[in-house]
Short mmCIF file of C-alpha atoms in Angstrom, two decimals:
data_model
loop_
_atom_site.label_atom_id
_atom_site.label_comp_id
_atom_site.label_asym_id
_atom_site.label_seq_id
_atom_site.Cartn_x
_atom_site.Cartn_y
_atom_site.Cartn_z
CA UNK T 1 -46.79 -26.39 189.51
CA UNK T 2 -47.46 -29.07 192.13
CA UNK T 3 -48.98 -32.52 191.86
CA UNK T 4 -48.96 -36.10 193.09
CA UNK T 5 -49.77 -39.42 191.48
CA UNK T 6 -50.07 -42.76 193.27
CA UNK T 7 -50.74 -46.11 191.61
CA UNK T 8 -51.17 -49.67 192.90
CA UNK T 9 -51.51 -52.73 190.69
CA UNK T 10 -51.82 -56.43 191.50
CA UNK T 11 -52.05 -58.21 194.82
CA UNK T 12 -49.86 -59.92 197.43
CA UNK T 13 -46.21 -60.56 196.43
CA UNK T 14 -46.64 -59.29 192.85
CA UNK T 15 -48.18 -55.99 193.89
CA UNK T 16 -46.63 -52.94 192.24
CA UNK T 17 -46.77 -49.55 193.91
CA UNK T 18 -45.51 -46.22 192.65
CA UNK T 19 -45.81 -42.63 193.78
CA UNK T 20 -44.68 -39.52 191.92
CA UNK T 21 -44.49 -35.93 193.12
CA UNK T 22 -43.96 -32.96 190.81
CA UNK T 23 -43.21 -29.41 191.94
CA UNK T 24 -41.64 -26.29 190.44
CA UNK T 25 -42.31 -24.16 187.39
CA UNK T 26 -42.60 -24.86 183.67
CA UNK T 27 -38.99 -23.69 183.35
CA UNK T 28 -37.73 -26.05 186.07
CA UNK T 29 -39.56 -29.09 187.40
CA UNK T 30 -38.56 -31.20 190.42
CA UNK T 31 -39.76 -34.79 190.20
CA UNK T 32 -39.53 -37.48 192.90
CA UNK T 33 -40.62 -41.09 192.32
CA UNK T 34 -40.73 -44.01 194.73
CA UNK T 35 -41.88 -47.53 193.97
CA UNK T 36 -41.83 -51.14 195.04
CA UNK T 37 -42.83 -54.46 193.59
CA UNK T 38 -41.74 -58.04 192.99
CA UNK T 39 -39.33 -57.88 195.91
CA UNK T 40 -37.58 -54.68 194.80
CA UNK T 41 -37.68 -51.08 195.99
CA UNK T 42 -36.81 -48.11 193.81
CA UNK T 43 -36.57 -44.36 194.18
CA UNK T 44 -35.44 -41.54 191.96
CA UNK T 45 -35.39 -37.77 191.76
CA UNK T 46 -34.73 -35.38 188.91
CA UNK T 47 -34.60 -31.72 187.99
CA UNK T 48 -35.88 -31.07 184.47
CA UNK T 49 -35.56 -27.88 182.42
CA UNK T 50 -37.81 -28.53 179.41
CA UNK T 51 -36.68 -25.49 177.44
CA UNK T 52 -32.93 -25.94 177.95
CA UNK T 53 -30.56 -27.45 175.40
CA UNK T 54 -30.08 -30.38 177.79
CA UNK T 55 -33.47 -30.83 179.53
CA UNK T 56 -32.14 -33.11 182.29
CA UNK T 57 -30.33 -30.87 184.79
CA UNK T 58 -29.81 -33.60 187.39
CA UNK T 59 -31.06 -37.04 188.39
CA UNK T 60 -30.42 -39.70 191.01
CA UNK T 61 -31.81 -43.23 191.05
CA UNK T 62 -31.49 -46.22 193.35
CA UNK T 63 -32.84 -49.75 193.26
CA UNK T 64 -32.52 -52.48 195.89
CA UNK T 65 -33.11 -56.25 195.77
CA UNK T 66 -33.84 -56.11 192.04
CA UNK T 67 -34.41 -59.52 190.43
CA UNK T 68 -34.57 -59.12 186.65
CA UNK T 69 -36.24 -62.51 186.20
CA UNK T 70 -39.20 -61.32 188.29
CA UNK T 71 -39.95 -58.75 185.59
CA UNK T 72 -39.32 -60.91 182.51
CA UNK T 73 -38.94 -64.69 182.50
CA UNK T 74 -36.26 -64.56 179.79
CA UNK T 75 -33.94 -62.44 181.96
CA UNK T 76 -31.44 -63.95 184.45
CA UNK T 77 -31.99 -64.23 188.20
CA UNK T 78 -30.27 -61.37 189.99
CA UNK T 79 -30.13 -59.62 193.33
CA UNK T 80 -29.07 -56.16 192.27
CA UNK T 81 -28.22 -53.02 194.17
CA UNK T 82 -28.12 -50.14 191.69
CA UNK T 83 -27.04 -46.52 192.15
CA UNK T 84 -26.99 -44.00 189.30
CA UNK T 85 -26.56 -40.24 189.23
CA UNK T 86 -25.88 -37.52 186.69
CA UNK T 87 -25.88 -33.77 186.22
CA UNK T 88 -25.53 -31.46 183.27
CA UNK T 89 -22.09 -29.84 182.94
CA UNK T 90 -21.47 -27.55 179.95
CA UNK T 91 -24.60 -28.90 178.19
CA UNK T 92 -23.42 -32.53 178.59
CA UNK T 93 -25.08 -35.05 180.88
CA UNK T 94 -22.26 -36.47 183.01
CA UNK T 95 -22.74 -39.24 185.52
CA UNK T 96 -21.89 -42.59 187.06
CA UNK T 97 -23.52 -46.01 187.34
CA UNK T 98 -22.74 -48.67 189.95
CA UNK T 99 -24.47 -52.04 190.30
CA UNK T 100 -23.67 -54.98 192.58
CA UNK T 101 -25.16 -58.43 192.11
CA UNK T 102 -25.33 -60.64 195.20
CA UNK T 103 -26.68 -63.61 193.20
CA UNK T 104 -24.02 -63.83 190.47
CA UNK T 105 -23.44 -67.16 188.75
CA UNK T 106 -22.90 -68.88 185.38
CA UNK T 107 -25.41 -68.03 182.68
CA UNK T 108 -26.32 -71.68 182.03
CA UNK T 109 -27.76 -71.81 185.58
CA UNK T 110 -30.07 -68.92 184.74
CA UNK T 111 -27.98 -66.30 186.50
CA UNK T 112 -25.90 -63.28 185.49
CA UNK T 113 -22.14 -64.03 185.58
CA UNK T 114 -21.30 -60.50 186.74
CA UNK T 115 -20.89 -59.54 190.40
CA UNK T 116 -20.43 -55.79 189.84
CA UNK T 117 -20.64 -53.16 187.12
CA UNK T 118 -19.34 -49.59 187.26
CA UNK T 119 -19.23 -46.92 184.58
CA UNK T 120 -18.72 -43.20 183.98
CA UNK T 121 -20.43 -41.52 181.05
CA UNK T 122 -20.87 -38.10 179.45
CA UNK T 123 -22.76 -36.93 176.43
CA UNK T 124 -25.53 -35.11 174.66
CA UNK T 125 -27.63 -35.89 171.60
CA UNK T 126 -25.62 -38.26 169.40
CA UNK T 127 -22.24 -37.60 171.02
CA UNK T 128 -21.49 -39.84 174.02
CA UNK T 129 -18.36 -41.10 175.74
CA UNK T 130 -17.88 -43.89 178.24
CA UNK T 131 -14.40 -43.11 179.59
CA UNK T 132 -14.39 -45.87 182.19
CA UNK T 133 -16.18 -49.22 182.31
CA UNK T 134 -15.48 -52.16 184.62
CA UNK T 135 -17.28 -55.50 184.81
CA UNK T 136 -16.34 -57.88 187.62
CA UNK T 137 -16.93 -61.52 186.75
CA UNK T 138 -18.32 -63.90 189.33
CA UNK T 139 -15.49 -65.74 191.08
CA UNK T 140 -12.78 -63.34 189.91
CA UNK T 141 -11.56 -61.68 186.75
CA UNK T 142 -12.39 -58.28 185.30
CA UNK T 143 -13.31 -56.69 182.00
CA UNK T 144 -12.35 -53.03 181.67
CA UNK T 145 -12.66 -50.61 178.81
CA UNK T 146 -13.90 -47.39 177.28
CA UNK T 147 -16.21 -46.43 174.44
CA UNK T 148 -17.39 -43.48 172.37
CA UNK T 149 -20.34 -42.83 170.06
CA UNK T 150 -20.25 -39.86 167.70
CA UNK T 151 -23.10 -39.68 165.25
CA UNK T 152 -23.40 -43.06 163.56
CA UNK T 153 -19.85 -44.16 164.40
CA UNK T 154 -18.69 -45.86 167.56
CA UNK T 155 -15.50 -47.28 169.04
CA UNK T 156 -14.85 -49.57 172.00
CA UNK T 157 -11.61 -50.73 173.62
CA UNK T 158 -11.79 -53.71 175.98
CA UNK T 159 -9.24 -55.36 178.25
CA UNK T 160 -9.74 -58.84 179.74
CA UNK T 161 -8.00 -59.67 183.03
CA UNK T 162 -7.85 -63.34 184.12
CA UNK T 163 -11.31 -64.30 182.87
CA UNK T 164 -12.35 -67.91 183.62
CA UNK T 165 -14.79 -69.06 180.87
CA UNK T 166 -16.25 -71.66 183.26
CA UNK T 167 -17.43 -68.84 185.52
CA UNK T 168 -19.44 -67.45 182.61
CA UNK T 169 -20.81 -70.83 181.47
CA UNK T 170 -20.06 -73.91 183.57
CA UNK T 171 -20.05 -76.11 180.44
CA UNK T 172 -16.83 -74.43 179.30
CA UNK T 173 -13.36 -75.58 180.26
CA UNK T 174 -11.77 -73.69 183.19
CA UNK T 175 -8.92 -71.40 182.14
CA UNK T 176 -7.50 -67.94 182.67
CA UNK T 177 -7.90 -65.68 179.65
CA UNK T 178 -6.45 -62.18 179.30
CA UNK T 179 -6.14 -59.89 176.33
CA UNK T 180 -7.35 -56.83 174.47
CA UNK T 181 -9.92 -56.08 171.78
CA UNK T 182 -10.89 -53.02 169.76
CA UNK T 183 -14.22 -52.71 167.94
CA UNK T 184 -15.19 -49.81 165.70
CA UNK T 185 -17.78 -49.03 163.06
CA UNK T 186 -21.44 -48.28 162.58
CA UNK T 187 -24.63 -50.12 161.63
CA UNK T 188 -23.30 -50.80 158.11
CA UNK T 189 -19.72 -51.92 158.76
CA UNK T 190 -17.62 -52.99 161.75
CA UNK T 191 -13.95 -53.77 162.36
CA UNK T 192 -12.43 -55.92 165.11
CA UNK T 193 -8.86 -56.49 166.27
CA UNK T 194 -8.11 -58.75 169.23
CA UNK T 195 -5.31 -60.52 171.05
CA UNK T 196 -6.14 -63.19 173.63
CA UNK T 197 -3.92 -65.39 175.81
CA UNK T 198 -5.04 -68.34 177.89
CA UNK T 199 -4.78 -72.09 178.47
CA UNK T 200 -1.41 -72.16 176.69
CA UNK T 201 -2.89 -70.59 173.53
CA UNK T 202 -2.47 -67.19 171.95
CA UNK T 203 -4.89 -65.78 169.38
CA UNK T 204 -4.38 -62.68 167.24
CA UNK T 205 -7.29 -61.64 165.03
CA UNK T 206 -8.21 -58.85 162.61
CA UNK T 207 -11.65 -59.04 161.00
CA UNK T 208 -14.33 -56.84 159.47
CA UNK T 209 -17.99 -57.12 158.55
CA UNK T 210 -20.01 -55.19 155.96
CA UNK T 211 -23.39 -56.13 154.56
CA UNK T 212 -23.49 -59.93 154.35
CA UNK T 213 -19.70 -60.33 154.12
CA UNK T 214 -17.49 -61.34 157.05
CA UNK T 215 -13.78 -61.05 156.23
CA UNK T 216 -10.90 -62.45 158.27
CA UNK T 217 -8.00 -60.20 157.30
CA UNK T 218 -5.58 -62.14 159.49
CA UNK T 219 -5.76 -64.73 162.24
CA UNK T 220 -2.95 -66.49 164.07
CA UNK T 221 -3.33 -69.20 166.69
CA UNK T 222 -0.20 -70.24 168.56
CA UNK T 223 0.38 -73.08 171.03
CA UNK T 224 3.92 -73.35 172.34
CA UNK T 225 6.28 -73.31 169.34
CA UNK T 226 3.57 -74.29 166.88
CA UNK T 227 1.18 -71.94 165.13
CA UNK T 228 -1.39 -71.76 162.36
CA UNK T 229 -2.37 -68.70 160.31
CA UNK T 230 -5.34 -68.18 158.04
CA UNK T 231 -7.40 -65.58 156.17
CA UNK T 232 -10.73 -65.82 154.41
CA UNK T 233 -14.27 -64.58 154.04
CA UNK T 234 -17.80 -65.85 154.50
CA UNK T 235 -21.10 -64.58 153.15
CA UNK T 236 -23.93 -64.86 155.66
CA UNK T 237 -27.44 -64.42 154.32
CA UNK T 238 -28.66 -63.71 157.86
CA UNK T 239 -26.78 -60.39 157.79
CA UNK T 240 -29.00 -59.05 155.01
#
């Protein structure tokens, strides 16, 4: 099987161009795609095995000078360099993702407050793991973590390292926040535990949500030698 497809849409700076080449057999197809538009260039390649348990045998993708706001006005302004790759190992698609943003900034200025994203992932069907995730915040600070999705149930562990809220939204007070959080559950019910430290405050929280009911099992806010503790619940009609 061999074939080519080329498409051009629009004019001048908004022109979109794409070209795809397909070769191989019905058992194994090699696909190569290149494209450009709205200031960005993209290319990808893949090996597909349509009759295999995991039809994606391998893929690689790159994007350069990608501005999300050029594709949808509601998205932030970015200048992304993206590299992604994966291959099937023991019937599981295993790969990495790396993105760098040269136009990072606070979200209230219409930008994305992340300067880099990296992740490793592995999975098949409804069983996926994200053993390593790192988000670098503009101006310093990191968010690291891991996650897993098995069937309808998921878990995520997150660590915050010296996050400055003002770097995320300039209307917030500058501080350095560190801590940990664990989220688990499914579409029907979720549980959260967290511990955060910053600006002379320490917060410990355990909460859960199911249906329209949000329950605070325990919460403790401490400042110096003083502290306040509370529990409670709230019914939110918007959850229904």
